[in-house]
Each structure stands twice: as structure tokens, then as C-alpha cells.
PDB file of C-alpha atoms and ligand atoms in Angstrom:
ATOM      1  CA  UNK Y1441     -54.317  42.179 -55.183  1.00 51.00           C
ATOM      2  CA  UNK Y1442     -55.277  40.960 -58.693  1.00 54.00           C
ATOM      3  CA  UNK Y1443     -56.191  37.624 -57.229  1.00 57.00           C
ATOM      4  CA  UNK Y1444     -58.772  39.111 -54.841  1.00 58.00           C
ATOM      5  CA  UNK Y1445     -60.267  41.240 -57.534  1.00 62.00           C
ATOM      6  CA  UNK Y1446     -60.801  38.146 -59.908  1.00 66.00           C
ATOM      7  CA  UNK Y1447     -62.165  36.454 -56.906  1.00 70.00           C
ATOM      8  CA  UNK Y1448     -64.763  39.260 -56.385  1.00 74.00           C
ATOM      9  CA  UNK Y1449     -65.594  39.109 -60.100  1.00 76.00           C
ATOM     10  CA  UNK Y1450     -66.397  35.383 -59.741  1.00 78.00           C
ATOM     11  CA  UNK Y1451     -68.401  35.681 -56.711  1.00 79.00           C
ATOM     12  CA  UNK Y1452     -70.584  38.532 -58.472  1.00 79.00           C
ATOM     13  CA  UNK Y1453     -70.818  36.273 -61.665  1.00 80.00           C
ATOM     14  CA  UNK Y1454     -71.929  33.371 -59.298  1.00 80.00           C
ATOM     15  CA  UNK Y1455     -74.595  35.351 -57.545  1.00 84.00           C
ATOM     16  CA  UNK Y1456     -75.747  36.633 -60.743  1.00 81.00           C
ATOM     17  CA  UNK Y1457     -76.263  33.112 -62.224  1.00 82.00           C
ATOM     18  CA  UNK Y1458     -78.170  32.138 -58.923  1.00 83.00           C
ATOM     19  CA  UNK Y1459     -80.288  35.229 -59.206  1.00 85.00           C
ATOM     20  CA  UNK Y1460     -81.134  34.457 -62.579  1.00 87.00           C
ATOM     21  CA  UNK Y1461     -81.947  30.845 -61.802  1.00 85.00           C
ATOM     22  CA  UNK Y1462     -84.189  31.806 -58.904  1.00 86.00           C
ATOM     23  CA  UNK Y1463     -85.936  34.402 -60.874  1.00 83.00           C
ATOM     24  CA  UNK Y1464     -86.553  31.998 -63.766  1.00 82.00           C
ATOM     25  CA  UNK Y1465     -87.910  29.522 -61.383  1.00 81.00           C
ATOM     26  CA  UNK Y1466     -90.070  32.049 -59.825  1.00 76.00           C
ATOM     27  CA  UNK Y1467     -91.328  33.267 -63.250  1.00 76.00           C
ATOM     28  CA  UNK Y1468     -92.149  29.738 -64.074  1.00 75.00           C
ATOM     29  CA  UNK Y1469     -94.047  29.169 -60.898  1.00 73.00           C
ATOM     30  CA  UNK Y1470     -95.928  32.328 -60.969  1.00 70.00           C
ATOM     31  CA  UNK Y1471     -96.861  32.018 -64.520  1.00 72.00           C
ATOM     32  CA  UNK Y1472     -98.699  28.564 -64.539  1.00 80.00           C
ATOM     33  CA  UNK Y1473    -102.169  29.109 -64.765  1.00 89.00           C
ATOM     34  CA  UNK Y1474    -105.090  26.787 -64.403  1.00 93.00           C
ATOM     35  CA  UNK Y1475    -108.316  27.342 -66.416  1.00 95.00           C
ATOM     36  CA  UNK Y1476    -111.227  27.972 -64.334  1.00 97.00           C
ATOM     37  CA  UNK Y1477    -113.474  24.808 -63.554  1.00 97.00           C
ATOM     38  CA  UNK Y1478    -116.866  25.166 -64.866  1.00 97.00           C
ATOM     39  CA  UNK Y1479    -119.811  23.141 -63.719  1.00 98.00           C
ATOM     40  CA  UNK Y1480    -123.753  23.117 -64.322  1.00 98.00           C
ATOM     41  CA  UNK Y1481    -125.310  22.970 -60.820  1.00 97.00           C
ATOM     42  CA  UNK Y1482    -129.041  23.099 -61.957  1.00 97.00           C
ATOM     43  CA  UNK Y1483    -130.729  22.487 -65.196  1.00 98.00           C
ATOM     44  CA  UNK Y1484    -134.595  22.709 -65.561  1.00 97.00           C
ATOM     45  CA  UNK Y1485    -136.988  22.713 -68.531  1.00 97.00           C
ATOM     46  CA  UNK Y1486    -140.410  23.537 -67.263  1.00 97.00           C
ATOM     47  CA  UNK Y1487    -141.807  22.211 -70.795  1.00 96.00           C
ATOM     48  CA  UNK Y1488    -140.702  18.826 -69.890  1.00 97.00           C
ATOM     49  CA  UNK Y1489    -142.178  18.839 -66.357  1.00 96.00           C
ATOM     50  CA  UNK Y1490    -144.904  16.392 -66.657  1.00 95.00           C
ATOM     51  CA  UNK Y1491    -146.913  17.739 -63.673  1.00 95.00           C
ATOM     52  CA  UNK Y1492    -146.727  21.282 -64.629  1.00 95.00           C
ATOM     53  CA  UNK Y1493    -149.899  22.441 -66.373  1.00 92.00           C
ATOM     54  CA  UNK Y1494    -148.460  25.262 -68.277  1.00 92.00           C
ATOM     55  CA  UNK Y1495    -145.725  23.180 -69.725  1.00 91.00           C
ATOM     56  CA  UNK Y1496    -147.087  23.540 -73.402  1.00 91.00           C
ATOM     57  CA  UNK Y1497    -146.487  27.359 -73.271  1.00 93.00           C
ATOM     58  CA  UNK Y1498    -143.279  27.546 -71.362  1.00 95.00           C
ATOM     59  CA  UNK Y1499    -140.367  28.241 -73.477  1.00 96.00           C
ATOM     60  CA  UNK Y1500    -137.715  28.766 -70.783  1.00 97.00           C
ATOM     61  CA  UNK Y1501    -134.739  26.899 -69.779  1.00 98.00           C
ATOM     62  CA  UNK Y1502    -133.089  27.690 -66.458  1.00 98.00           C
ATOM     63  CA  UNK Y1503    -129.449  26.927 -65.858  1.00 98.00           C
ATOM     64  CA  UNK Y1504    -127.172  27.507 -62.963  1.00 97.00           C
ATOM     65  CA  UNK Y1505    -123.330  27.674 -63.732  1.00 97.00           C
ATOM     66  CA  UNK Y1506    -120.626  27.855 -61.182  1.00 97.00           C
ATOM     67  CA  UNK Y1507    -117.245  29.253 -62.421  1.00 98.00           C
ATOM     68  CA  UNK Y1508    -114.427  28.535 -60.132  1.00 97.00           C
ATOM     69  CA  UNK Y1509    -111.048  30.251 -60.370  1.00 97.00           C
ATOM     70  CA  UNK Y1510    -108.875  27.940 -58.439  1.00 95.00           C
ATOM     71  CA  UNK Y1511    -105.774  29.868 -59.055  1.00 95.00           C
ATOM     72  CA  UNK Y1512    -104.460  31.212 -55.685  1.00 91.00           C
ATOM     73  CA  UNK Y1513    -102.749  34.454 -57.103  1.00 90.00           C
ATOM     74  CA  UNK Y1514    -104.247  35.032 -60.499  1.00 94.00           C
ATOM     75  CA  UNK Y1515    -107.307  36.869 -61.457  1.00 96.00           C
ATOM     76  CA  UNK Y1516    -109.404  35.861 -64.398  1.00 97.00           C
ATOM     77  CA  UNK Y1517    -110.831  38.075 -67.190  1.00 98.00           C
ATOM     78  CA  UNK Y1518    -113.726  36.292 -69.023  1.00 98.00           C
ATOM     79  CA  UNK Y1519    -114.713  37.568 -72.308  1.00 98.00           C
ATOM     80  CA  UNK Y1520    -118.525  37.248 -73.026  1.00 98.00           C
ATOM     81  CA  UNK Y1521    -119.490  33.504 -72.520  1.00 98.00           C
ATOM     82  CA  UNK Y1522    -121.406  32.032 -75.343  1.00 98.00           C
ATOM     83  CA  UNK Y1523    -123.721  29.274 -74.396  1.00 98.00           C
ATOM     84  CA  UNK Y1524    -125.406  26.929 -76.849  1.00 97.00           C
ATOM     85  CA  UNK Y1525    -128.226  24.374 -76.222  1.00 98.00           C
ATOM     86  CA  UNK Y1526    -128.988  21.403 -78.450  1.00 97.00           C
ATOM     87  CA  UNK Y1527    -131.492  18.823 -78.663  1.00 96.00           C
ATOM     88  CA  UNK Y1528    -129.177  15.810 -78.977  1.00 95.00           C
ATOM     89  CA  UNK Y1529    -125.932  14.865 -76.991  1.00 94.00           C
ATOM     90  CA  UNK Y1530    -124.561  13.614 -80.414  1.00 92.00           C
ATOM     91  CA  UNK Y1531    -123.327  16.697 -82.065  1.00 88.00           C
ATOM     92  CA  UNK Y1532    -123.712  15.375 -85.441  1.00 90.00           C
ATOM     93  CA  UNK Y1533    -127.416  14.889 -85.012  1.00 93.00           C
ATOM     94  CA  UNK Y1534    -128.107  17.831 -83.009  1.00 93.00           C
ATOM     95  CA  UNK Y1535    -130.041  21.237 -83.612  1.00 96.00           C
ATOM     96  CA  UNK Y1536    -129.504  24.442 -81.973  1.00 97.00           C
ATOM     97  CA  UNK Y1537    -132.370  24.814 -79.384  1.00 97.00           C
ATOM     98  CA  UNK Y1538    -131.396  28.075 -77.762  1.00 97.00           C
ATOM     99  CA  UNK Y1539    -128.570  30.268 -76.811  1.00 97.00           C
ATOM    100  CA  UNK Y1540    -127.321  32.807 -74.303  1.00 98.00           C
ATOM    101  CA  UNK Y1541    -124.677  35.149 -73.771  1.00 98.00           C
ATOM    102  CA  UNK Y1542    -123.189  35.890 -70.348  1.00 98.00           C
ATOM    103  CA  UNK Y1543    -121.485  39.386 -70.198  1.00 97.00           C
ATOM    104  CA  UNK Y1544    -117.744  39.451 -69.898  1.00 98.00           C
ATOM    105  CA  UNK Y1545    -116.521  39.790 -66.270  1.00 97.00           C
ATOM    106  CA  UNK Y1546    -113.701  39.821 -64.068  1.00 97.00           C
ATOM    107  CA  UNK Y1547    -112.998  37.294 -61.121  1.00 97.00           C
ATOM    108  CA  UNK Y1548    -110.430  37.562 -58.556  1.00 96.00           C
ATOM    109  CA  UNK Y1549    -108.008  34.873 -57.484  1.00 94.00           C
ATOM    110  CA  UNK Y1550    -109.426  32.017 -55.755  1.00 95.00           C
ATOM    111  CA  UNK Y1551    -113.053  33.146 -56.255  1.00 97.00           C
ATOM    112  CA  UNK Y1552    -116.170  31.302 -57.132  1.00 97.00           C
ATOM    113  CA  UNK Y1553    -119.026  32.851 -59.223  1.00 97.00           C
ATOM    114  CA  UNK Y1554    -122.511  31.714 -59.850  1.00 97.00           C
ATOM    115  CA  UNK Y1555    -124.827  32.513 -62.770  1.00 97.00           C
ATOM    116  CA  UNK Y1556    -128.299  31.585 -62.960  1.00 97.00           C
ATOM    117  CA  UNK Y1557    -129.611  32.300 -66.334  1.00 96.00           C
ATOM    118  CA  UNK Y1558    -133.149  31.886 -67.982  1.00 97.00           C
ATOM    119  CA  UNK Y1559    -132.725  31.069 -71.725  1.00 97.00           C
ATOM    120  CA  UNK Y1560    -135.501  31.260 -74.302  1.00 97.00           C
ATOM    121  CA  UNK Y1561    -135.499  27.905 -76.209  1.00 97.00           C
ATOM    122  CA  UNK Y1562    -137.401  26.324 -78.885  1.00 97.00           C
ATOM    123  CA  UNK Y1563    -140.023  24.334 -77.011  1.00 96.00           C
ATOM    124  CA  UNK Y1564    -141.057  22.149 -79.762  1.00 96.00           C
ATOM    125  CA  UNK Y1565    -137.540  21.098 -80.324  1.00 96.00           C
ATOM    126  CA  UNK Y1566    -136.952  20.419 -76.424  1.00 96.00           C
ATOM    127  CA  UNK Y1567    -140.359  18.199 -76.474  1.00 96.00           C
ATOM    128  CA  UNK Y1568    -139.452  16.239 -79.508  1.00 96.00           C
ATOM    129  CA  UNK Y1569    -136.172  15.435 -77.790  1.00 96.00           C
ATOM    130  CA  UNK Y1570    -137.860  13.536 -74.932  1.00 96.00           C
ATOM    131  CA  UNK Y1571    -138.077   9.729 -74.949  1.00 96.00           C
ATOM    132  CA  UNK Y1572    -141.523   8.077 -74.540  1.00 96.00           C
ATOM    133  CA  UNK Y1573    -140.920   7.856 -70.735  1.00 96.00           C
ATOM    134  CA  UNK Y1574    -140.444  11.453 -70.409  1.00 94.00           C
ATOM    135  CA  UNK Y1575    -136.665  11.768 -69.831  1.00 96.00           C
ATOM    136  CA  UNK Y1576    -134.378  13.396 -72.453  1.00 97.00           C
ATOM    137  CA  UNK Y1577    -130.765  14.150 -72.957  1.00 97.00           C
ATOM    138  CA  UNK Y1578    -129.297  17.579 -74.210  1.00 97.00           C
ATOM    139  CA  UNK Y1579    -126.097  18.994 -75.058  1.00 97.00           C
ATOM    140  CA  UNK Y1580    -124.644  22.285 -73.505  1.00 97.00           C
ATOM    141  CA  UNK Y1581    -121.713  24.026 -75.157  1.00 97.00           C
ATOM    142  CA  UNK Y1582    -119.654  26.950 -74.116  1.00 97.00           C
ATOM    143  CA  UNK Y1583    -117.347  29.163 -75.856  1.00 97.00           C
ATOM    144  CA  UNK Y1584    -115.303  31.956 -74.373  1.00 97.00           C
ATOM    145  CA  UNK Y1585    -111.650  33.278 -74.103  1.00 97.00           C
ATOM    146  CA  UNK Y1586    -110.065  34.169 -70.764  1.00 97.00           C
ATOM    147  CA  UNK Y1587    -107.050  36.250 -69.797  1.00 97.00           C
ATOM    148  CA  UNK Y1588    -105.125  35.757 -66.560  1.00 96.00           C
ATOM    149  CA  UNK Y1589    -103.918  38.654 -64.504  1.00 93.00           C
ATOM    150  CA  UNK Y1590    -100.554  37.794 -63.098  1.00 88.00           C
ATOM    151  CA  UNK Y1591     -99.352  40.574 -60.902  1.00 85.00           C
ATOM    152  CA  UNK Y1592     -99.360  43.705 -62.941  1.00 87.00           C
ATOM    153  CA  UNK Y1593     -99.978  42.287 -66.358  1.00 88.00           C
ATOM    154  CA  UNK Y1594    -102.600  40.404 -68.386  1.00 92.00           C
ATOM    155  CA  UNK Y1595    -101.876  37.275 -70.418  1.00 93.00           C
ATOM    156  CA  UNK Y1596    -103.100  36.986 -73.960  1.00 94.00           C
ATOM    157  CA  UNK Y1597    -106.416  35.448 -74.600  1.00 96.00           C
ATOM    158  CA  UNK Y1598    -106.894  31.706 -74.249  1.00 95.00           C
ATOM    159  CA  UNK Y1599    -109.908  30.172 -76.043  1.00 96.00           C
ATOM    160  CA  UNK Y1600    -111.974  27.809 -73.785  1.00 96.00           C
ATOM    161  CA  UNK Y1601    -114.435  25.590 -75.585  1.00 96.00           C
ATOM    162  CA  UNK Y1602    -116.284  23.235 -73.210  1.00 97.00           C
ATOM    163  CA  UNK Y1603    -119.350  21.230 -73.195  1.00 96.00           C
ATOM    164  CA  UNK Y1604    -121.255  18.239 -71.703  1.00 96.00           C
ATOM    165  CA  UNK Y1605    -124.399  16.275 -72.092  1.00 96.00           C
ATOM    166  CA  UNK Y1606    -127.228  16.684 -69.597  1.00 97.00           C
ATOM    167  CA  UNK Y1607    -129.763  14.201 -69.033  1.00 97.00           C
ATOM    168  CA  UNK Y1608    -133.042  15.378 -67.598  1.00 97.00           C
ATOM    169  CA  UNK Y1609    -135.957  13.272 -65.740  1.00 97.00           C
ATOM    170  CA  UNK Y1610    -139.642  13.431 -66.609  1.00 95.00           C
ATOM    171  CA  UNK Y1611    -139.855  16.571 -64.513  1.00 96.00           C
ATOM    172  CA  UNK Y1612    -137.524  18.435 -66.724  1.00 96.00           C
ATOM    173  CA  UNK Y1613    -134.925  18.535 -64.071  1.00 97.00           C
ATOM    174  CA  UNK Y1614    -131.237  17.614 -64.653  1.00 97.00           C
ATOM    175  CA  UNK Y1615    -130.685  14.137 -63.131  1.00 94.00           C
ATOM    176  CA  UNK Y1616    -127.209  14.917 -61.519  1.00 94.00           C
ATOM    177  CA  UNK Y1617    -126.282  15.462 -57.959  1.00 92.00           C
ATOM    178  CA  UNK Y1618    -126.624  19.150 -57.288  1.00 88.00           C
ATOM    179  CA  UNK Y1619    -123.584  18.980 -54.957  1.00 90.00           C
ATOM    180  CA  UNK Y1620    -121.121  17.880 -57.762  1.00 93.00           C
ATOM    181  CA  UNK Y1621    -122.929  19.066 -60.667  1.00 96.00           C
ATOM    182  CA  UNK Y1622    -121.747  18.353 -64.144  1.00 97.00           C
ATOM    183  CA  UNK Y1623    -118.344  19.491 -65.212  1.00 97.00           C
ATOM    184  CA  UNK Y1624    -118.127  21.230 -68.735  1.00 97.00           C
ATOM    185  CA  UNK Y1625    -115.148  19.415 -70.514  1.00 96.00           C
ATOM    186  CA  UNK Y1626    -112.835  20.145 -73.339  1.00 89.00           C
ATOM    187  CA  UNK Y1627    -111.396  17.709 -75.730  1.00 65.00           C
ATOM    188  CA  UNK Y1628    -108.333  19.954 -76.395  1.00 54.00           C
ATOM    189  CA  UNK Y1629    -105.097  20.182 -74.203  1.00 48.00           C
ATOM    190  CA  UNK Y1630    -105.412  22.902 -71.847  1.00 48.00           C
ATOM    191  CA  UNK Y1631    -101.965  24.350 -71.002  1.00 50.00           C
ATOM    192  CA  UNK Y1632    -100.320  24.369 -74.533  1.00 47.00           C
ATOM    193  CA  UNK Y1633    -100.672  28.296 -75.099  1.00 48.00           C
ATOM    194  CA  UNK Y1634     -99.794  29.128 -71.497  1.00 51.00           C
ATOM    195  CA  UNK Y1635     -96.624  27.246 -71.590  1.00 52.00           C
ATOM    196  CA  UNK Y1636     -95.484  28.660 -74.872  1.00 53.00           C
ATOM    197  CA  UNK Y1637     -96.133  32.164 -73.563  1.00 58.00           C
ATOM    198  CA  UNK Y1638     -94.372  31.325 -70.485  1.00 59.00           C
ATOM    199  CA  UNK Y1639     -91.237  29.988 -72.130  1.00 58.00           C
ATOM    200  CA  UNK Y1640     -91.036  33.084 -74.453  1.00 58.00           C
ATOM    201  CA  UNK Y1641     -91.119  35.353 -71.423  1.00 64.00           C
ATOM    202  CA  UNK Y1642     -88.435  33.368 -69.523  1.00 60.00           C
ATOM    203  CA  UNK Y1643     -86.382  33.491 -72.564  1.00 59.00           C
ATOM    204  CA  UNK Y1644     -86.852  37.255 -73.243  1.00 63.00           C
ATOM    205  CA  UNK Y1645     -85.796  37.990 -69.534  1.00 67.00           C
ATOM    206  CA  UNK Y1646     -82.772  35.983 -69.788  1.00 58.00           C
ATOM    207  CA  UNK Y1647     -81.824  38.087 -72.889  1.00 56.00           C
ATOM    208  CA  UNK Y1648     -82.523  41.297 -71.211  1.00 61.00           C
ATOM    209  CA  UNK Y1649     -80.367  40.263 -68.179  1.00 62.00           C
ATOM    210  CA  UNK Y1650     -77.389  39.327 -70.383  1.00 62.00           C
TER     211      UNK Y1650
HETATM  212  C1  NAG S 925    -142.966  20.951 -61.867  1.00 81.84           C
HETATM  213  O1  NAG S 925    -144.385  21.240 -61.778  1.00 81.84           O
HETATM  214  C2  NAG S 925    -145.065  21.166 -60.462  1.00 81.84           C
HETATM  215  C3  NAG S 925    -146.505  21.695 -60.647  1.00 81.84           C
HETATM  216  O2  NAG S 925    -146.616  22.918 -61.102  1.00 81.84           O
HETATM  217  C4  NAG S 925    -144.342  21.909 -59.350  1.00 81.84           C
HETATM  218  O3  NAG S 925    -145.004  21.797 -58.117  1.00 81.84           O
HETATM  219  C5  NAG S 925    -142.891  21.403 -59.537  1.00 81.84           C
HETATM  220  O4  NAG S 925    -142.166  22.297 -58.433  1.00 81.84           O
HETATM  221  C6  NAG S 925    -142.506  21.646 -60.838  1.00 81.84           C
HETATM  222  N1  NAG S 925    -140.894  21.086 -60.574  1.00 81.84           N
HETATM  223  C7  NAG S 925    -139.828  21.883 -60.642  1.00 81.84           C
HETATM  224  C8  NAG S 925    -138.479  21.174 -60.737  1.00 81.84           C
HETATM  225  O5  NAG S 925    -140.044  23.018 -60.644  1.00 81.84           O
HETATM  226  C1  NAG S 926    -123.325  10.275 -83.587  1.00 81.84           C
HETATM  227  O1  NAG S 926    -124.108  10.142 -84.885  1.00 81.84           O
HETATM  228  C2  NAG S 926    -123.356   9.822 -86.039  1.00 81.84           C
HETATM  229  C3  NAG S 926    -124.334   9.647 -87.301  1.00 81.84           C
HETATM  230  O2  NAG S 926    -125.568   8.885 -87.136  1.00 81.84           O
HETATM  231  C4  NAG S 926    -122.885   8.424 -85.706  1.00 81.84           C
HETATM  232  O3  NAG S 926    -122.067   7.998 -86.919  1.00 81.84           O
HETATM  233  C5  NAG S 926    -121.799   8.302 -84.467  1.00 81.84           C
HETATM  234  O4  NAG S 926    -121.414   7.145 -84.229  1.00 81.84           O
HETATM  235  C6  NAG S 926    -122.652   8.935 -83.172  1.00 81.84           C
HETATM  236  N1  NAG S 926    -121.758   9.231 -82.301  1.00 81.84           N
HETATM  237  C7  NAG S 926    -122.074   8.695 -81.069  1.00 81.84           C
HETATM  238  C8  NAG S 926    -121.039   9.208 -80.097  1.00 81.84           C
HETATM  239  O5  NAG S 926    -123.104   8.344 -80.712  1.00 81.84           O
HETATM  240  C1  NAG S 927    -138.527  24.734 -83.546  1.00 81.84           C
HETATM  241  O1  NAG S 927    -138.040  23.542 -83.806  1.00 81.84           O
HETATM  242  C2  NAG S 927    -138.992  22.837 -84.759  1.00 81.84           C
HETATM  243  C3  NAG S 927    -138.523  21.470 -84.940  1.00 81.84           C
HETATM  244  O2  NAG S 927    -137.300  21.145 -85.273  1.00 81.84           O
HETATM  245  C4  NAG S 927    -138.893  23.595 -86.133  1.00 81.84           C
HETATM  246  O3  NAG S 927    -139.752  23.206 -87.069  1.00 81.84           O
HETATM  247  C5  NAG S 927    -139.229  25.283 -85.860  1.00 81.84           C
HETATM  248  O4  NAG S 927    -139.129  25.973 -86.998  1.00 81.84           O
HETATM  249  C6  NAG S 927    -138.378  25.948 -84.668  1.00 81.84           C
HETATM  250  N1  NAG S 927    -138.964  27.110 -84.476  1.00 81.84           N
HETATM  251  C7  NAG S 927    -138.180  28.144 -84.523  1.00 81.84           C
HETATM  252  C8  NAG S 927    -138.773  29.498 -84.068  1.00 81.84           C
HETATM  253  O5  NAG S 927    -136.761  28.111 -84.841  1.00 81.84           O
HETATM  254  C1  NAG S 928    -136.268   6.303 -70.540  1.00 81.84           C
HETATM  255  O1  NAG S 928    -135.933   5.941 -71.848  1.00 81.84           O
HETATM  256  C2  NAG S 928    -134.615   6.105 -72.378  1.00 81.84           C
HETATM  257  C3  NAG S 928    -134.625   5.635 -73.926  1.00 81.84           C
HETATM  258  O2  NAG S 928    -135.344   4.451 -73.975  1.00 81.84           O
HETATM  259  C4  NAG S 928    -133.633   5.266 -71.464  1.00 81.84           C
HETATM  260  O3  NAG S 928    -132.224   5.490 -71.859  1.00 81.84           O
HETATM  261  C5  NAG S 928    -133.712   5.835 -70.010  1.00 81.84           C
HETATM  262  O4  NAG S 928    -132.991   5.063 -69.086  1.00 81.84           O
HETATM  263  C6  NAG S 928    -135.215   5.700 -69.662  1.00 81.84           C
HETATM  264  N1  NAG S 928    -135.346   6.532 -68.277  1.00 81.84           N
HETATM  265  C7  NAG S 928    -136.149   5.989 -67.274  1.00 81.84           C
HETATM  266  C8  NAG S 928    -135.966   6.772 -65.979  1.00 81.84           C
HETATM  267  O5  NAG S 928    -136.340   4.855 -67.261  1.00 81.84           O
HETATM  268  C1  NAG S 929    -119.538  34.728 -79.040  1.00 81.84           C
HETATM  269  O1  NAG S 929    -120.585  35.080 -79.703  1.00 81.84           O
HETATM  270  C2  NAG S 929    -120.276  36.502 -80.339  1.00 81.84           C
HETATM  271  C3  NAG S 929    -121.387  37.028 -80.834  1.00 81.84           C
HETATM  272  O2  NAG S 929    -122.031  36.082 -81.790  1.00 81.84           O
HETATM  273  C4  NAG S 929    -118.988  36.535 -81.176  1.00 81.84           C
HETATM  274  O3  NAG S 929    -118.736  37.833 -81.576  1.00 81.84           O
HETATM  275  C5  NAG S 929    -117.811  36.051 -80.352  1.00 81.84           C
HETATM  276  O4  NAG S 929    -116.787  35.767 -81.233  1.00 81.84           O
HETATM  277  C6  NAG S 929    -118.282  34.657 -79.716  1.00 81.84           C
HETATM  278  N1  NAG S 929    -117.057  34.155 -78.733  1.00 81.84           N
HETATM  279  C7  NAG S 929    -116.571  32.967 -78.991  1.00 81.84           C
HETATM  280  C8  NAG S 929    -115.352  32.623 -77.913  1.00 81.84           C
HETATM  281  O5  NAG S 929    -116.894  32.232 -79.725  1.00 81.84           O
END
């Protein structure tokens, strides 16, 4: 009698540990989140288009961005996205040529978003940046923060600071393949914040279950 009782307890204990293990594994898998991939698909400065007659009065930069949420089961909340444009790829030598803010938005899992924005720039600065042969190189930087929606809750904000240099030809057009675009990159490690948060959560859950 006593034997079978302790056997039952053991089974119960065993299945509890298995459940805990599986739950932790599941939590770990479902809490991993990848930052969105952001690429410049198009970049055009009419002021540097040598065949454009009105180039000396045009202060616009047109940029097309693709924001790609590759997470299969997590939505992304973007804070306002700050874009800055500078006249030199070397940041220690560059000046702010223009800026633009894309309003905050929400992106579903596995979705791609496209933003085509006209930016008012300092045309003098853009023109001074051009080499004698008409081409030029600029710097694009992006600062924002994202939260991931994981099932029914949102993670804390993760800062995203990305940038790239963009060369343009003597027609003022970004000289990169439109298909691939230019990926905005970060120097900082990407997953530190998320891992710490995940560890904390799993730890908390274990405590609650015990
Ligand atoms: C450059 O200017 C010419 C003349 O206005 C125009 O035909 C051409 O489409 C412009 N280039 C781009 C990339 O818009
Ligand atoms: C950027 O410019 C600074 C100052 O002239 C120079 O020391 C540095 O090497 C340059 N960096 C690059 C990547 O060209
Ligand atoms: C545009 O850039 C030029 C050259 O750097 C500078 O002298 C001028 O003050 C700038 N204009 C504005 C409105 O910032
Ligand atoms: C234009 O000149 C710059 C600087 O001299 C050079 O890096 C670039 O390759 C040239 N572009 C073309 C198309 O010749
Ligand atoms: C973006 O710019 C706004 C206004 O200048 C500022 O309040 C916000 O903190 C900036 N966001 C980031 C991530 O730098």
C-alpha cells in the first residue's frame, strides 16, 4: 500500500520535472526574436542628376526602405524611426544633410513593409559632396527601438541603431542592385538584451512553479 503510494508520488514528481523541462524549452524557443532586416532599395538625389535641368533648385532626396520582419510568430512594434543623412561616409568628417522621421507602426509576423519617403536636404552640402566625375558617397543612419509581440505580451524596447554608406552615380541614383539593396548594419551585438530577458523569464517561471 505504502509502496504504491510513494511510486505514484515519484511518477508525479517525474512528470512535473518533464513538464518543467519542456515548458522551459518551449519558452526558450518562443522567446527568441530576430531584429528586423532593413534595406535601402532605392536612393535618388535629383540635385546630382547631371541631365536634370532643375537640379539647382531641387532639395529632395528620395529613399525607399524595406523593413522585413523575418520572425514567423512574432509581431514587431516600431517606435518612430529617425533617419539621418550625412554628406560623408566617414562619420567623423560628416555633416548632417537632412533628416526624416517615419511614424511608429506595427508589423505582423513574417511581414515586409515598404516606405518611400521624400526628405528635404541641404542641396549645397549634397553638391559639395560630389567628386569631379559626378559620383558621391553619403551616409544613412537609422535610430529606433522595437518591441516584439510574443503571444499575448510585449517585450521591452530594444534599441536599433543601424547605418550604411551609399554611393550614387552621376545621375544621383544609388549605385547598388535594386534587387538586393543595401542592408543597414549595426556594430553592436544584436541579441544581448533579448537573451537576458529570456533567461529572467525562464528563471521566474521555475520559481513560480516550485
Ligand atoms: C535625370 O534627369 C533626366 C532629365 O530630366 C530624367 O529623364 C531622368 O529620369 C532623371 N533620372 C532619374 C533617375 O530620375
Ligand atoms: C575618418 O576620418 C578621420 C579623420 O580624418 C580619420 O582619422 C579616419 O581614419 C577616417 N576613417 C575612415 C574609415 O576612413
Ligand atoms: C547647407 O550647407 C552649407 C555648406 O555646408 C552651409 O554653409 C549652409 O549653412 C547649410 N544651409 C542650411 C540651411 O543649413
Ligand atoms: C569618381 O571619382 C571617385 C573619387 O575620385 C572614385 O572613387 C570613383 O570610382 C569615380 N567614379 C567613376 C564612375 O569613375
Ligand atoms: C528620435 O527622435 C525623436 C525626436 O528628436 C527623439 O525624441 C527620439 O528619442 C529619437 N529616437 C531614437 C531611438 O533615437
